[in-house]
Amino acid sequence: MSVFFVIQKDRYIDSLETLSETAMLNDQPGIGTGYVGMATEVFKEVTKEIGLSAPEILAAADSDYVIVAEAESEEAFNNAVEKLRTESAPVDDEEKPVSFRTSVQAKEHEPRANLCQISVPGEYALEEAKKALNAGMHICVFSNNVPLSDEREMKELAREKGLLCMGPDCGVANINGAALVLSSINNRGPFGIVGASGTGIQHVAAILPEAGSGVSQTIGTGGNDLKEAVGGITMLMGIDALEADPETKYIILISRKPADSVLKKLLARISGMKKPRVVFFMGCDREAIEATGSVWAENLDDCALRALELIHSDYSLGSIDELKETAKEAVKGMAPEQKYLRGAYTGGTYLDEAMRTMWDAAGGIWSNAPLSKEWKIEGDSREHTCIDYGEEEYTLGRPHPAIDASIRKPAILKEASDPTVAVIVLDVILTPPGHPDPCGYMVPDIIKAQKMAAERGGKIVFIASVLGTTADWQDIRKQEQELRDAGVIVCRTNYRAALLASEIVKLRRDAQ
Amino acid sequence: MTDTSKILSLFRSELVVVNVGPKSFADVLEKQGYKSLQVDWKPAAGGDKRMQELLDYLGGY
């Protein structure tokens, strides 16, 4: 295979479009690895890392668009480029939608516009939020790194106007059935969710349809809403709105532990709620929650199950005994030196949940986002290690790994090349702007890794969980099956994947 | 307690989204069957924060 490329001067497409074009390019016949993007410094570094660089690409400007790939022949490359051009080009110039200079202009053009989705660099978020709120629109702010004082200001303005301010740093919200930003596509149903954790909301909302239920609205507050400086403004407004919404029959609240002063306010509000509700505030006192007349949940899985009990569903995620049996089978054929676990995560909440679950079995876990600072590592994994590929060191100048699957790609073969590794745990998060086939994308590396271990006389166990729904375009059932076909043990949830990994680690320790 | 009338009105209305940021977020909404309007956002004054503050002061965008 040889490397071919085309450079188009001054053609701009955004980073999400380049990702879908990259995925399409990699699917074309005769193409090995390919990459599409604007010739930024990050793009140049990435293409250099994966062996797709050329002097012309290095010399290209930020405003130039590049398609580069390793291909069997120039003809195969040209055919792939042609395919990209025809599939990505607007169907008809007349159908090309109008675009606007500001949200105010857009609202003037379409007075029915009722929600503004804002994804601009954090320093500009307040200004855009104010424009949209002043124009009478509710807002969903995906921007992160927004100063807390800016967040407070936009939320106070929203409250004054009676408008909803979801975020900043709101990755998950589902309004009137629409999956905003990075949400999964959810079934509609009687549960309203307000949450300060995007993954948390998505996790619970994705389990409900398994029991035939779904969500009325999910409101993402952003991770900082329950901090002292912000005061839980969106959480409190969300509760009020869902209490008043006739379509919402039950309410679910999800957050990490709120600041003490905010918790006090919230508990007072929750005590006065009329609708049945489940509350999962990580690390909060059970008695305090139950004293408000709410159902207390221990973790995200429990939160979904407790919610389903409200509609008399006996849906189960399976028992711990089943996992113990699976673990016994899984360790058969491992080499004596195989004893460590490695986790490669795309979701920070999932990494956190998994490390807490596996900590005791492992006796400590190294990480770039560790549970306690003495377990922090930079660079290569050692012993038991879990890496968060959503941390800045991997995502600077690139989208989140839930969108750009290539960020975590090197992890599988890197971890599998260590002969002491027994088990590799992966999370997969489905989202409309994400990779069209994230599990299929990992399969060739998983198979290669299993072969490497077999050649050393051992066996690597892969465990994965997929977060998403059958309504997601990637279809959770199809994604899970692709992994199972490659010999991966697929668990229903991230927590169960971590429990299974813990059982394997215990068995390997006992075998030493 | 919040005046929830505008939020409840949002829940009862057809969702029409103004998207300020990557166009793909608007595309995936359209693909789900929701109407969206795209704002081609770029930092005013080429990203110069001080100039931005000045423009804000002058009431510009």
Short mmCIF file of N, CA, C and O in Angstrom, two decimals, chain A residues 320 324 327 331 339-341 357-363 384 422-423 498-512:
data_model
loop_
_atom_site.label_atom_id
_atom_site.label_comp_id
_atom_site.label_asym_id
_atom_site.label_seq_id
_atom_site.Cartn_x
_atom_site.Cartn_y
_atom_site.Cartn_z
N ILE A 320 -25.06 -11.42 40.30
CA ILE A 320 -23.61 -11.48 40.47
C ILE A 320 -23.13 -12.92 40.25
O ILE A 320 -22.04 -13.15 39.74
N LYS A 324 -19.96 -14.46 38.11
CA LYS A 324 -18.92 -15.34 38.68
C LYS A 324 -18.72 -16.57 37.78
O LYS A 324 -17.58 -16.99 37.56
N ALA A 327 -16.87 -15.51 34.70
CA ALA A 327 -15.45 -15.28 35.00
C ALA A 327 -14.68 -16.60 35.03
O ALA A 327 -13.58 -16.69 34.49
N VAL A 331 -11.38 -17.29 32.36
CA VAL A 331 -9.94 -17.36 32.70
C VAL A 331 -9.28 -18.65 32.20
O VAL A 331 -8.05 -18.76 32.24
N LYS A 339 -2.25 -11.50 34.95
CA LYS A 339 -3.02 -11.19 36.17
C LYS A 339 -3.58 -9.78 36.22
O LYS A 339 -4.37 -9.46 37.11
N TYR A 340 -3.21 -8.91 35.29
CA TYR A 340 -3.61 -7.50 35.44
C TYR A 340 -4.81 -7.12 34.56
O TYR A 340 -5.04 -7.71 33.51
N LEU A 341 -5.50 -6.09 35.03
CA LEU A 341 -6.60 -5.55 34.23
C LEU A 341 -6.17 -4.21 33.63
O LEU A 341 -5.40 -3.47 34.22
N THR A 357 -15.57 0.34 41.51
CA THR A 357 -16.07 -1.04 41.58
C THR A 357 -14.92 -2.05 41.65
O THR A 357 -14.98 -3.03 42.36
N MET A 358 -13.83 -1.78 40.91
CA MET A 358 -12.76 -2.77 40.78
C MET A 358 -11.64 -2.57 41.80
O MET A 358 -10.73 -3.39 41.90
N TRP A 359 -11.70 -1.46 42.53
CA TRP A 359 -10.58 -1.05 43.39
C TRP A 359 -10.16 -2.13 44.38
O TRP A 359 -8.98 -2.49 44.47
N ASP A 360 -11.11 -2.67 45.14
CA ASP A 360 -10.77 -3.63 46.18
C ASP A 360 -10.19 -4.92 45.59
O ASP A 360 -9.21 -5.45 46.11
N ALA A 361 -10.79 -5.40 44.51
CA ALA A 361 -10.29 -6.62 43.89
C ALA A 361 -8.86 -6.40 43.38
O ALA A 361 -8.00 -7.27 43.49
N ALA A 362 -8.61 -5.23 42.81
CA ALA A 362 -7.30 -4.94 42.23
C ALA A 362 -6.29 -4.52 43.31
O ALA A 362 -5.09 -4.68 43.14
N GLY A 363 -6.77 -4.00 44.42
CA GLY A 363 -5.87 -3.47 45.45
C GLY A 363 -5.21 -2.18 45.00
O GLY A 363 -4.05 -1.90 45.33
N HIS A 384 -2.38 -2.83 37.38
CA HIS A 384 -3.78 -2.56 37.04
C HIS A 384 -3.89 -1.07 36.66
O HIS A 384 -3.58 -0.21 37.48
N ALA A 422 -4.40 -9.68 31.73
CA ALA A 422 -5.38 -10.77 31.64
C ALA A 422 -6.69 -10.29 31.02
O ALA A 422 -7.35 -11.01 30.28
N VAL A 423 -7.06 -9.04 31.33
CA VAL A 423 -8.39 -8.58 30.91
C VAL A 423 -8.35 -7.10 30.50
O VAL A 423 -7.69 -6.29 31.15
N ALA A 498 -17.45 -3.95 35.09
CA ALA A 498 -16.42 -3.78 36.12
C ALA A 498 -16.50 -4.88 37.17
O ALA A 498 -15.46 -5.37 37.65
N LEU A 499 -17.71 -5.32 37.52
CA LEU A 499 -17.86 -6.44 38.47
C LEU A 499 -17.23 -7.71 37.89
O LEU A 499 -16.52 -8.44 38.58
N LEU A 500 -17.49 -7.95 36.59
CA LEU A 500 -16.93 -9.15 35.95
C LEU A 500 -15.40 -9.08 35.92
O LEU A 500 -14.72 -10.07 36.23
N ALA A 501 -14.86 -7.91 35.58
CA ALA A 501 -13.41 -7.76 35.56
C ALA A 501 -12.84 -8.01 36.95
O ALA A 501 -11.78 -8.64 37.10
N SER A 502 -13.55 -7.55 37.99
CA SER A 502 -13.09 -7.77 39.38
C SER A 502 -13.02 -9.27 39.67
O SER A 502 -12.07 -9.74 40.29
N GLU A 503 -14.03 -10.00 39.23
CA GLU A 503 -14.05 -11.45 39.49
C GLU A 503 -12.86 -12.13 38.79
O GLU A 503 -12.22 -13.02 39.35
N ILE A 504 -12.57 -11.67 37.58
CA ILE A 504 -11.44 -12.26 36.84
C ILE A 504 -10.12 -11.95 37.55
O ILE A 504 -9.27 -12.82 37.71
N VAL A 505 -10.00 -10.71 38.01
CA VAL A 505 -8.76 -10.33 38.73
C VAL A 505 -8.59 -11.18 39.99
O VAL A 505 -7.50 -11.65 40.30
N LYS A 506 -9.69 -11.40 40.70
CA LYS A 506 -9.61 -12.22 41.93
C LYS A 506 -9.18 -13.65 41.58
O LYS A 506 -8.32 -14.22 42.25
N LEU A 507 -9.78 -14.22 40.54
CA LEU A 507 -9.43 -15.59 40.15
C LEU A 507 -7.96 -15.69 39.75
O LEU A 507 -7.28 -16.65 40.09
N ARG A 508 -7.47 -14.69 39.03
CA ARG A 508 -6.06 -14.72 38.60
C ARG A 508 -5.12 -14.55 39.77
O ARG A 508 -4.03 -15.12 39.80
N ARG A 509 -5.54 -13.74 40.76
CA ARG A 509 -4.69 -13.55 41.94
C ARG A 509 -4.62 -14.87 42.73
O ARG A 509 -3.56 -15.30 43.14
N ASP A 510 -5.77 -15.53 42.86
CA ASP A 510 -5.81 -16.79 43.60
C ASP A 510 -4.99 -17.88 42.90
O ASP A 510 -4.51 -18.80 43.53
N ALA A 511 -4.87 -17.75 41.57
CA ALA A 511 -4.16 -18.79 40.80
C ALA A 511 -2.65 -18.62 40.87
O ALA A 511 -1.91 -19.51 40.43
N GLN A 512 -2.19 -17.46 41.38
CA GLN A 512 -0.72 -17.20 41.38
C GLN A 512 0.00 -18.09 42.40
O GLN A 512 -0.49 -18.33 43.46
#
